[in-house]
PDB file of C-alpha atoms in Angstrom:
ATOM      1  CA  MET A   1     -10.105   0.058 -13.484  1.00  0.00           C
ATOM      2  CA  ALA A   2     -11.609  -0.907 -10.132  1.00  0.00           C
ATOM      3  CA  SER A   3     -11.855  -4.571 -11.089  1.00  0.00           C
ATOM      4  CA  PHE A   4      -8.315  -4.603 -12.451  1.00  0.00           C
ATOM      5  CA  SER A   5      -6.919  -2.786  -9.449  1.00  0.00           C
ATOM      6  CA  PHE A   6      -8.430  -5.179  -6.949  1.00  0.00           C
ATOM      7  CA  SER A   7      -7.216  -8.147  -8.990  1.00  0.00           C
ATOM      8  CA  ILE A   8      -3.634  -6.892  -9.268  1.00  0.00           C
ATOM      9  CA  PHE A   9      -3.531  -6.053  -5.592  1.00  0.00           C
ATOM     10  CA  PHE A  10      -4.871  -9.501  -4.725  1.00  0.00           C
ATOM     11  CA  MET A  11      -2.374 -11.148  -7.083  1.00  0.00           C
ATOM     12  CA  SER A  12       0.541  -9.414  -5.446  1.00  0.00           C
ATOM     13  CA  THR A  13      -0.670 -10.398  -2.011  1.00  0.00           C
ATOM     14  CA  LEU A  14      -0.731 -14.023  -3.112  1.00  0.00           C
ATOM     15  CA  LEU A  15       2.646 -13.795  -4.788  1.00  0.00           C
ATOM     16  CA  PHE A  16       4.398 -12.414  -1.757  1.00  0.00           C
ATOM     17  CA  LEU A  17       3.025 -15.223   0.379  1.00  0.00           C
ATOM     18  CA  LEU A  18       4.834 -17.717  -1.850  1.00  0.00           C
ATOM     19  CA  GLY A  19       8.421 -16.410  -1.856  1.00  0.00           C
ATOM     20  CA  VAL A  20      11.439 -18.711  -1.621  1.00  0.00           C
ATOM     21  CA  VAL A  21      14.826 -16.929  -1.316  1.00  0.00           C
ATOM     22  CA  SER A  22      15.957 -14.036   0.887  1.00  0.00           C
ATOM     23  CA  ALA A  23      17.819 -11.068  -0.642  1.00  0.00           C
ATOM     24  CA  GLN A  24      18.220  -7.280  -0.673  1.00  0.00           C
ATOM     25  CA  LEU A  25      15.982  -5.062  -2.784  1.00  0.00           C
ATOM     26  CA  SER A  26      16.164  -1.360  -3.595  1.00  0.00           C
ATOM     27  CA  SER A  27      13.570   1.276  -4.463  1.00  0.00           C
ATOM     28  CA  ASN A  28      15.878   2.749  -7.152  1.00  0.00           C
ATOM     29  CA  PHE A  29      16.948  -0.554  -8.700  1.00  0.00           C
ATOM     30  CA  TYR A  30      16.037   0.579 -12.243  1.00  0.00           C
ATOM     31  CA  ALA A  31      17.266   4.172 -11.921  1.00  0.00           C
ATOM     32  CA  SER A  32      20.041   3.677 -14.495  1.00  0.00           C
ATOM     33  CA  SER A  33      19.098   0.433 -16.286  1.00  0.00           C
ATOM     34  CA  CYS A  34      15.505   1.461 -17.111  1.00  0.00           C
ATOM     35  CA  PRO A  35      14.590   4.955 -15.872  1.00  0.00           C
ATOM     36  CA  ALA A  36      11.144   4.780 -17.492  1.00  0.00           C
ATOM     37  CA  ALA A  37      10.129   1.608 -15.654  1.00  0.00           C
ATOM     38  CA  LEU A  38       7.983   3.134 -12.905  1.00  0.00           C
ATOM     39  CA  SER A  39       6.269   5.716 -15.098  1.00  0.00           C
ATOM     40  CA  THR A  40       5.474   3.035 -17.687  1.00  0.00           C
ATOM     41  CA  ILE A  41       3.840   0.791 -15.098  1.00  0.00           C
ATOM     42  CA  GLN A  42       1.958   3.706 -13.554  1.00  0.00           C
ATOM     43  CA  GLY A  43       0.601   4.711 -16.935  1.00  0.00           C
ATOM     44  CA  ALA A  44      -1.220   1.392 -17.201  1.00  0.00           C
ATOM     45  CA  GLY A  45      -2.616   1.325 -13.847  1.00  0.00           C
ATOM     46  CA  CYS A  46       7.051 -11.936  -5.316  1.00  0.00           C
ATOM     47  CA  ASP A  47       8.271 -13.948  -8.217  1.00  0.00           C
ATOM     48  CA  ALA A  48       5.370 -13.697 -10.707  1.00  0.00           C
ATOM     49  CA  SER A  49       4.802 -17.442 -10.688  1.00  0.00           C
ATOM     50  CA  VAL A  50       1.050 -16.730 -10.727  1.00  0.00           C
ATOM     51  CA  LEU A  51       1.369 -15.308 -14.260  1.00  0.00           C
ATOM     52  CA  LEU A  52       2.577 -18.572 -15.775  1.00  0.00           C
ATOM     53  CA  ASP A  53       0.005 -20.478 -17.821  1.00  0.00           C
ATOM     54  CA  ASP A  54      -0.304 -24.242 -17.299  1.00  0.00           C
ATOM     55  CA  ASN A  55       1.987 -26.285 -19.532  1.00  0.00           C
ATOM     56  CA  PRO A  56       3.025 -29.947 -19.878  1.00  0.00           C
ATOM     57  CA  SER A  57       5.702 -29.469 -17.193  1.00  0.00           C
ATOM     58  CA  PHE A  58       3.476 -28.126 -14.420  1.00  0.00           C
ATOM     59  CA  LYS A  59      -0.006 -27.036 -13.410  1.00  0.00           C
ATOM     60  CA  GLY A  60       0.349 -23.434 -12.322  1.00  0.00           C
ATOM     61  CA  GLU A  61      -1.287 -21.173  -9.749  1.00  0.00           C
ATOM     62  CA  LYS A  62      -3.884 -19.378 -11.910  1.00  0.00           C
ATOM     63  CA  THR A  63      -6.477 -22.121 -11.537  1.00  0.00           C
ATOM     64  CA  ALA A  64      -5.697 -23.043  -7.925  1.00  0.00           C
ATOM     65  CA  GLY A  65      -8.752 -22.858  -5.648  1.00  0.00           C
ATOM     66  CA  PRO A  66      -7.828 -19.646  -3.754  1.00  0.00           C
ATOM     67  CA  ASN A  67      -7.016 -17.887  -7.065  1.00  0.00           C
ATOM     68  CA  ALA A  68      -9.866 -19.132  -9.247  1.00  0.00           C
ATOM     69  CA  GLU A  69     -12.139 -16.306 -10.448  1.00  0.00           C
ATOM     70  CA  SER A  70     -10.208 -13.870  -8.229  1.00  0.00           C
ATOM     71  CA  VAL A  71      -6.907 -13.368 -10.021  1.00  0.00           C
ATOM     72  CA  ARG A  72      -7.427 -11.325 -13.170  1.00  0.00           C
ATOM     73  CA  GLY A  73      -5.786  -8.457 -15.058  1.00  0.00           C
ATOM     74  CA  PHE A  74      -3.197 -10.593 -16.866  1.00  0.00           C
ATOM     75  CA  GLU A  75      -3.718  -8.738 -20.152  1.00  0.00           C
ATOM     76  CA  VAL A  76      -2.751  -5.437 -18.538  1.00  0.00           C
ATOM     77  CA  ILE A  77       0.463  -6.974 -17.232  1.00  0.00           C
ATOM     78  CA  ASP A  78       1.128  -8.302 -20.739  1.00  0.00           C
ATOM     79  CA  SER A  79       0.743  -4.788 -22.151  1.00  0.00           C
ATOM     80  CA  ILE A  80       3.066  -3.233 -19.564  1.00  0.00           C
ATOM     81  CA  LYS A  81       5.668  -5.922 -20.154  1.00  0.00           C
ATOM     82  CA  SER A  82       5.509  -5.458 -23.926  1.00  0.00           C
ATOM     83  CA  THR A  83       6.067  -1.717 -23.579  1.00  0.00           C
ATOM     84  CA  LEU A  84       8.972  -2.179 -21.185  1.00  0.00           C
ATOM     85  CA  GLU A  85      10.580  -4.781 -23.442  1.00  0.00           C
ATOM     86  CA  SER A  86      10.570  -2.224 -26.260  1.00  0.00           C
ATOM     87  CA  LYS A  87      12.210   0.376 -24.012  1.00  0.00           C
ATOM     88  CA  CYS A  88      14.498  -1.775 -21.858  1.00  0.00           C
ATOM     89  CA  PRO A  89      14.757  -5.327 -23.248  1.00  0.00           C
ATOM     90  CA  GLY A  90      15.367  -8.026 -20.664  1.00  0.00           C
ATOM     91  CA  VAL A  91      15.648  -5.638 -17.718  1.00  0.00           C
ATOM     92  CA  VAL A  92      12.384  -5.302 -15.764  1.00  0.00           C
ATOM     93  CA  SER A  93      10.975  -8.488 -14.264  1.00  0.00           C
ATOM     94  CA  CYS A  94       7.321  -9.492 -14.294  1.00  0.00           C
ATOM     95  CA  ALA A  95       7.539  -9.828 -10.506  1.00  0.00           C
ATOM     96  CA  ASP A  96       8.531  -6.168 -10.131  1.00  0.00           C
ATOM     97  CA  ILE A  97       5.812  -5.106 -12.573  1.00  0.00           C
ATOM     98  CA  LEU A  98       3.258  -6.807 -10.330  1.00  0.00           C
ATOM     99  CA  ALA A  99       4.686  -5.233  -7.185  1.00  0.00           C
ATOM    100  CA  VAL A 100       4.561  -1.683  -8.596  1.00  0.00           C
ATOM    101  CA  ALA A 101       1.183  -2.192 -10.302  1.00  0.00           C
ATOM    102  CA  ALA A 102      -0.290  -3.302  -6.985  1.00  0.00           C
ATOM    103  CA  ARG A 103       0.728  -0.044  -5.319  1.00  0.00           C
ATOM    104  CA  ASP A 104      -0.199   2.215  -8.251  1.00  0.00           C
ATOM    105  CA  SER A 105      -3.601   0.622  -8.818  1.00  0.00           C
ATOM    106  CA  VAL A 106      -4.513   1.094  -5.165  1.00  0.00           C
ATOM    107  CA  VAL A 107      -3.486   4.749  -5.491  1.00  0.00           C
ATOM    108  CA  ALA A 108      -5.501   5.174  -8.714  1.00  0.00           C
ATOM    109  CA  VAL A 109      -8.725   3.706  -7.389  1.00  0.00           C
ATOM    110  CA  GLY A 110      -8.342   4.743  -3.769  1.00  0.00           C
ATOM    111  CA  TYR A 111      -7.241   8.321  -4.380  1.00  0.00           C
ATOM    112  CA  PRO A 112     -10.643   9.943  -3.686  1.00  0.00           C
ATOM    113  CA  SER A 113     -10.586   8.331  -0.241  1.00  0.00           C
ATOM    114  CA  LEU A 114      -6.938   9.197   0.289  1.00  0.00           C
ATOM    115  CA  SER A 115      -7.506  12.861  -0.546  1.00  0.00           C
ATOM    116  CA  TYR A 116     -10.585  12.945   1.672  1.00  0.00           C
ATOM    117  CA  TYR A 117      -8.383  11.956   4.579  1.00  0.00           C
ATOM    118  CA  TYR A 118      -5.729  14.491   3.549  1.00  0.00           C
ATOM    119  CA  VAL A 119      -3.281  11.881   2.314  1.00  0.00           C
ATOM    120  CA  ASP A 120      -1.958  13.002  -1.076  1.00  0.00           C
ATOM    121  CA  ILE A 121      -0.592  10.652  -3.742  1.00  0.00           C
ATOM    122  CA  ASP A 122       3.057  11.521  -3.133  1.00  0.00           C
ATOM    123  CA  HIS A 123       2.669  10.838   0.587  1.00  0.00           C
ATOM    124  CA  TRP A 124       0.948   7.521  -0.095  1.00  0.00           C
ATOM    125  CA  VAL A 125       3.681   6.467  -2.513  1.00  0.00           C
ATOM    126  CA  ALA A 126       6.251   7.403   0.125  1.00  0.00           C
ATOM    127  CA  ILE A 127       4.423   5.312   2.733  1.00  0.00           C
ATOM    128  CA  TRP A 128       4.341   2.313   0.390  1.00  0.00           C
ATOM    129  CA  ASN A 129       7.805   2.623  -1.136  1.00  0.00           C
ATOM    130  CA  VAL A 130       8.084  -0.451  -3.375  1.00  0.00           C
ATOM    131  CA  GLN A 131      11.427  -2.205  -3.213  1.00  0.00           C
ATOM    132  CA  LEU A 132      12.667  -3.536  -6.584  1.00  0.00           C
ATOM    133  CA  GLY A 133      15.140  -6.022  -7.998  1.00  0.00           C
ATOM    134  CA  ARG A 134      13.108  -9.242  -8.061  1.00  0.00           C
ATOM    135  CA  ARG A 135      13.617 -11.866 -10.731  1.00  0.00           C
ATOM    136  CA  ASP A 136      10.980 -14.201 -12.140  1.00  0.00           C
ATOM    137  CA  ALA A 137      10.343 -17.796 -11.168  1.00  0.00           C
ATOM    138  CA  THR A 138      10.861 -20.497 -13.768  1.00  0.00           C
ATOM    139  CA  THR A 139       8.063 -22.704 -12.462  1.00  0.00           C
ATOM    140  CA  ALA A 140       4.743 -22.478 -10.611  1.00  0.00           C
ATOM    141  CA  SER A 141       2.826 -24.813  -8.355  1.00  0.00           C
ATOM    142  CA  SER A 142      -0.909 -25.219  -8.022  1.00  0.00           C
ATOM    143  CA  ASP A 143      -0.314 -27.482  -5.024  1.00  0.00           C
ATOM    144  CA  ALA A 144       1.713 -24.787  -3.244  1.00  0.00           C
ATOM    145  CA  ALA A 145      -1.007 -22.228  -3.837  1.00  0.00           C
ATOM    146  CA  GLU A 146      -3.661 -24.619  -2.547  1.00  0.00           C
ATOM    147  CA  SER A 147      -1.678 -25.418   0.616  1.00  0.00           C
ATOM    148  CA  ASP A 148      -0.207 -21.986   1.438  1.00  0.00           C
ATOM    149  CA  LEU A 149      -3.133 -19.676   0.738  1.00  0.00           C
ATOM    150  CA  PRO A 150      -6.164 -19.525   3.033  1.00  0.00           C
ATOM    151  CA  SER A 151      -9.520 -19.908   1.319  1.00  0.00           C
ATOM    152  CA  PRO A 152     -12.513 -17.526   1.613  1.00  0.00           C
ATOM    153  CA  PHE A 153     -14.013 -20.129   3.955  1.00  0.00           C
ATOM    154  CA  SER A 154     -11.131 -20.136   6.454  1.00  0.00           C
ATOM    155  CA  ASP A 155     -11.666 -19.573  10.159  1.00  0.00           C
ATOM    156  CA  LEU A 156      -9.611 -16.992  12.081  1.00  0.00           C
ATOM    157  CA  SER A 157      -7.090 -19.509  13.388  1.00  0.00           C
ATOM    158  CA  ILE A 158      -6.279 -20.667   9.855  1.00  0.00           C
ATOM    159  CA  LEU A 159      -5.907 -17.086   8.607  1.00  0.00           C
ATOM    160  CA  LEU A 160      -3.565 -16.116  11.429  1.00  0.00           C
ATOM    161  CA  SER A 161      -1.536 -19.298  11.020  1.00  0.00           C
ATOM    162  CA  ALA A 162      -1.107 -18.823   7.261  1.00  0.00           C
ATOM    163  CA  PHE A 163       0.241 -15.305   7.722  1.00  0.00           C
ATOM    164  CA  ALA A 164       2.291 -16.239  10.797  1.00  0.00           C
ATOM    165  CA  ASN A 165       4.058 -18.867   8.698  1.00  0.00           C
ATOM    166  CA  LYS A 166       5.334 -15.973   6.563  1.00  0.00           C
ATOM    167  CA  GLY A 167       6.360 -13.871   9.549  1.00  0.00           C
ATOM    168  CA  PHE A 168       3.271 -11.672   9.889  1.00  0.00           C
ATOM    169  CA  THR A 169       1.701 -10.677  13.200  1.00  0.00           C
ATOM    170  CA  ALA A 170      -2.033 -10.725  13.839  1.00  0.00           C
ATOM    171  CA  LYS A 171      -2.053  -6.922  13.502  1.00  0.00           C
ATOM    172  CA  GLU A 172      -0.364  -7.118  10.085  1.00  0.00           C
ATOM    173  CA  THR A 173      -2.785  -9.824   8.982  1.00  0.00           C
ATOM    174  CA  VAL A 174      -5.696  -7.514   9.782  1.00  0.00           C
ATOM    175  CA  VAL A 175      -4.246  -4.471   8.020  1.00  0.00           C
ATOM    176  CA  VAL A 176      -3.365  -6.205   4.734  1.00  0.00           C
ATOM    177  CA  SER A 177      -6.903  -7.587   4.562  1.00  0.00           C
ATOM    178  CA  GLY A 178      -8.283  -4.072   3.803  1.00  0.00           C
ATOM    179  CA  VAL A 179      -7.723  -2.793   0.146  1.00  0.00           C
ATOM    180  CA  PHE A 180      -8.251   0.851  -0.497  1.00  0.00           C
ATOM    181  CA  ASP A 181      -9.564   2.496   2.661  1.00  0.00           C
ATOM    182  CA  ASN A 182     -11.115   1.639   6.010  1.00  0.00           C
ATOM    183  CA  THR A 183     -14.622   1.054   4.606  1.00  0.00           C
ATOM    184  CA  TYR A 184     -13.744  -2.648   4.648  1.00  0.00           C
ATOM    185  CA  PHE A 185     -13.312  -2.554   8.419  1.00  0.00           C
ATOM    186  CA  ARG A 186     -16.466  -0.524   9.010  1.00  0.00           C
ATOM    187  CA  ASN A 187     -18.412  -3.092   6.996  1.00  0.00           C
ATOM    188  CA  LEU A 188     -17.060  -5.902   9.151  1.00  0.00           C
ATOM    189  CA  VAL A 189     -18.033  -4.056  12.324  1.00  0.00           C
ATOM    190  CA  ASP A 190     -21.551  -3.846  10.816  1.00  0.00           C
ATOM    191  CA  LYS A 191     -21.400  -7.600  10.140  1.00  0.00           C
ATOM    192  CA  LYS A 192     -21.344  -7.083   6.367  1.00  0.00           C
ATOM    193  CA  GLY A 193     -18.289  -9.165   5.486  1.00  0.00           C
ATOM    194  CA  LEU A 194     -18.280 -10.466   1.918  1.00  0.00           C
ATOM    195  CA  PHE A 195     -16.635 -13.804   2.733  1.00  0.00           C
ATOM    196  CA  HIS A 196     -16.617 -15.992   5.814  1.00  0.00           C
ATOM    197  CA  SER A 197     -12.878 -15.382   6.177  1.00  0.00           C
ATOM    198  CA  ASP A 198     -13.466 -11.600   6.154  1.00  0.00           C
ATOM    199  CA  GLN A 199     -16.033 -11.646   8.935  1.00  0.00           C
ATOM    200  CA  GLN A 200     -13.789 -13.908  11.006  1.00  0.00           C
ATOM    201  CA  LEU A 201     -11.577 -10.874  11.612  1.00  0.00           C
ATOM    202  CA  PHE A 202     -14.446  -9.319  13.599  1.00  0.00           C
ATOM    203  CA  ASN A 203     -16.396 -12.091  15.213  1.00  0.00           C
ATOM    204  CA  GLY A 204     -15.655 -12.010  18.926  1.00  0.00           C
ATOM    205  CA  GLY A 205     -12.034 -13.102  18.496  1.00  0.00           C
ATOM    206  CA  SER A 206      -8.534 -11.783  19.172  1.00  0.00           C
ATOM    207  CA  THR A 207      -8.474  -9.407  16.186  1.00  0.00           C
ATOM    208  CA  ASP A 208     -11.657  -7.483  17.053  1.00  0.00           C
ATOM    209  CA  SER A 209      -9.811  -4.692  18.856  1.00  0.00           C
ATOM    210  CA  GLN A 210      -7.330  -4.033  16.042  1.00  0.00           C
ATOM    211  CA  LEU A 211     -10.061  -4.080  13.433  1.00  0.00           C
ATOM    212  CA  THR A 212     -12.134  -1.622  15.464  1.00  0.00           C
ATOM    213  CA  THR A 213      -9.135   0.724  15.608  1.00  0.00           C
ATOM    214  CA  TYR A 214      -8.850   0.765  11.818  1.00  0.00           C
ATOM    215  CA  SER A 215     -12.593   1.251  11.380  1.00  0.00           C
ATOM    216  CA  LEU A 216     -12.330   4.456  13.413  1.00  0.00           C
ATOM    217  CA  ASN A 217      -8.894   5.750  12.395  1.00  0.00           C
ATOM    218  CA  SER A 218      -8.124   5.969   8.669  1.00  0.00           C
ATOM    219  CA  ALA A 219      -4.750   7.651   9.171  1.00  0.00           C
ATOM    220  CA  LYS A 220      -3.605   4.744  11.349  1.00  0.00           C
ATOM    221  CA  PHE A 221      -4.789   2.288   8.718  1.00  0.00           C
ATOM    222  CA  PHE A 222      -2.958   4.045   5.849  1.00  0.00           C
ATOM    223  CA  THR A 223       0.333   4.186   7.757  1.00  0.00           C
ATOM    224  CA  ASP A 224       0.185   0.586   8.970  1.00  0.00           C
ATOM    225  CA  PHE A 225      -0.987  -0.667   5.571  1.00  0.00           C
ATOM    226  CA  GLY A 226       1.982   0.906   3.779  1.00  0.00           C
ATOM    227  CA  SER A 227       4.425  -0.562   6.292  1.00  0.00           C
ATOM    228  CA  ALA A 228       2.878  -4.025   6.022  1.00  0.00           C
ATOM    229  CA  MET A 229       2.973  -3.967   2.217  1.00  0.00           C
ATOM    230  CA  ILE A 230       6.641  -2.988   2.240  1.00  0.00           C
ATOM    231  CA  LYS A 231       7.309  -5.955   4.515  1.00  0.00           C
ATOM    232  CA  MET A 232       5.266  -8.215   2.254  1.00  0.00           C
ATOM    233  CA  GLY A 233       7.222  -7.022  -0.768  1.00  0.00           C
ATOM    234  CA  LYS A 234      10.505  -8.047   0.874  1.00  0.00           C
ATOM    235  CA  LEU A 235       9.417 -11.615   1.534  1.00  0.00           C
ATOM    236  CA  SER A 236      11.902 -14.007  -0.020  1.00  0.00           C
ATOM    237  CA  PRO A 237      12.284 -12.674  -3.576  1.00  0.00           C
ATOM    238  CA  LEU A 238      14.407 -14.270  -6.271  1.00  0.00           C
ATOM    239  CA  THR A 239      17.375 -11.993  -6.994  1.00  0.00           C
ATOM    240  CA  GLU A 240      20.860 -11.884  -8.533  1.00  0.00           C
ATOM    241  CA  SER A 241      21.426 -15.099 -10.522  1.00  0.00           C
ATOM    242  CA  LYS A 242      18.307 -16.922  -9.336  1.00  0.00           C
ATOM    243  CA  GLY A 243      15.314 -17.164 -11.641  1.00  0.00           C
ATOM    244  CA  GLU A 244      15.187 -15.153 -14.862  1.00  0.00           C
ATOM    245  CA  ILE A 245      13.823 -11.978 -16.452  1.00  0.00           C
ATOM    246  CA  ARG A 246      10.963 -13.241 -18.600  1.00  0.00           C
ATOM    247  CA  THR A 247      10.353 -11.652 -21.969  1.00  0.00           C
ATOM    248  CA  ASN A 248       6.751 -12.890 -21.831  1.00  0.00           C
ATOM    249  CA  CYS A 249       5.153 -12.980 -18.397  1.00  0.00           C
ATOM    250  CA  ARG A 250       2.952 -15.944 -19.337  1.00  0.00           C
ATOM    251  CA  LYS A 251       5.774 -18.363 -20.035  1.00  0.00           C
ATOM    252  CA  THR A 252       9.357 -19.056 -19.111  1.00  0.00           C
ATOM    253  CA  ASN A 253      12.102 -18.059 -21.519  1.00  0.00           C
ATOM    254  CA  GLY A 254      12.723 -20.680 -24.175  1.00  0.00           C
ATOM    255  CA  SER A 255       9.389 -22.439 -23.640  1.00  0.00           C
TER     256      SER A 255
END
């Protein structure tokens, strides 16, 4: 579960960095059209362009450099989609499945830490209240993923610029870099960053102060993280008549 959870969370982060159309979303979008949607996704653990396999029409995002060997968990998304198609055919998008799975997987794996800091599951879900109503992209672009997503070898200026291009502040860039709790930040303070790009957040630069705050204050991290993920989830989704609701997350309808 830990491997899957990290992968889904990372996928969603990448997806939301690649949005294209602004629109309104709602946390109760499926309340009448598919009431079982959220519980179905939770039971298993953006525009979903990252889910599309390569085909003769395009080379997709799965094998792009920043995603290679990092984006996994596709089979779990397939299973969730199959179940939802049997309950509510053609209703729940793959993009919304990813968005909810990102939140629920963080809750599932991070819950021991959350409870330790007196943050219960219901409170965490309320902090990160996923907005729904996305539709799925009908194409994907390896080139876009390569150009828009910073690599694990990026310096701080590149990281901040990539997120700033999507409307994120330096503070928000720091907070969405952590996954389940503030251990990530404590490791960086101890100079134990896994990737070069991680350690750049605490390396004598402009983000040192914010990172130190999160390393010392878990409650502040949880609150800011939830707010940043809600913002990320609202970045330029496909809605209304744009895109489609895929029946198979790995390919566009009719392909």
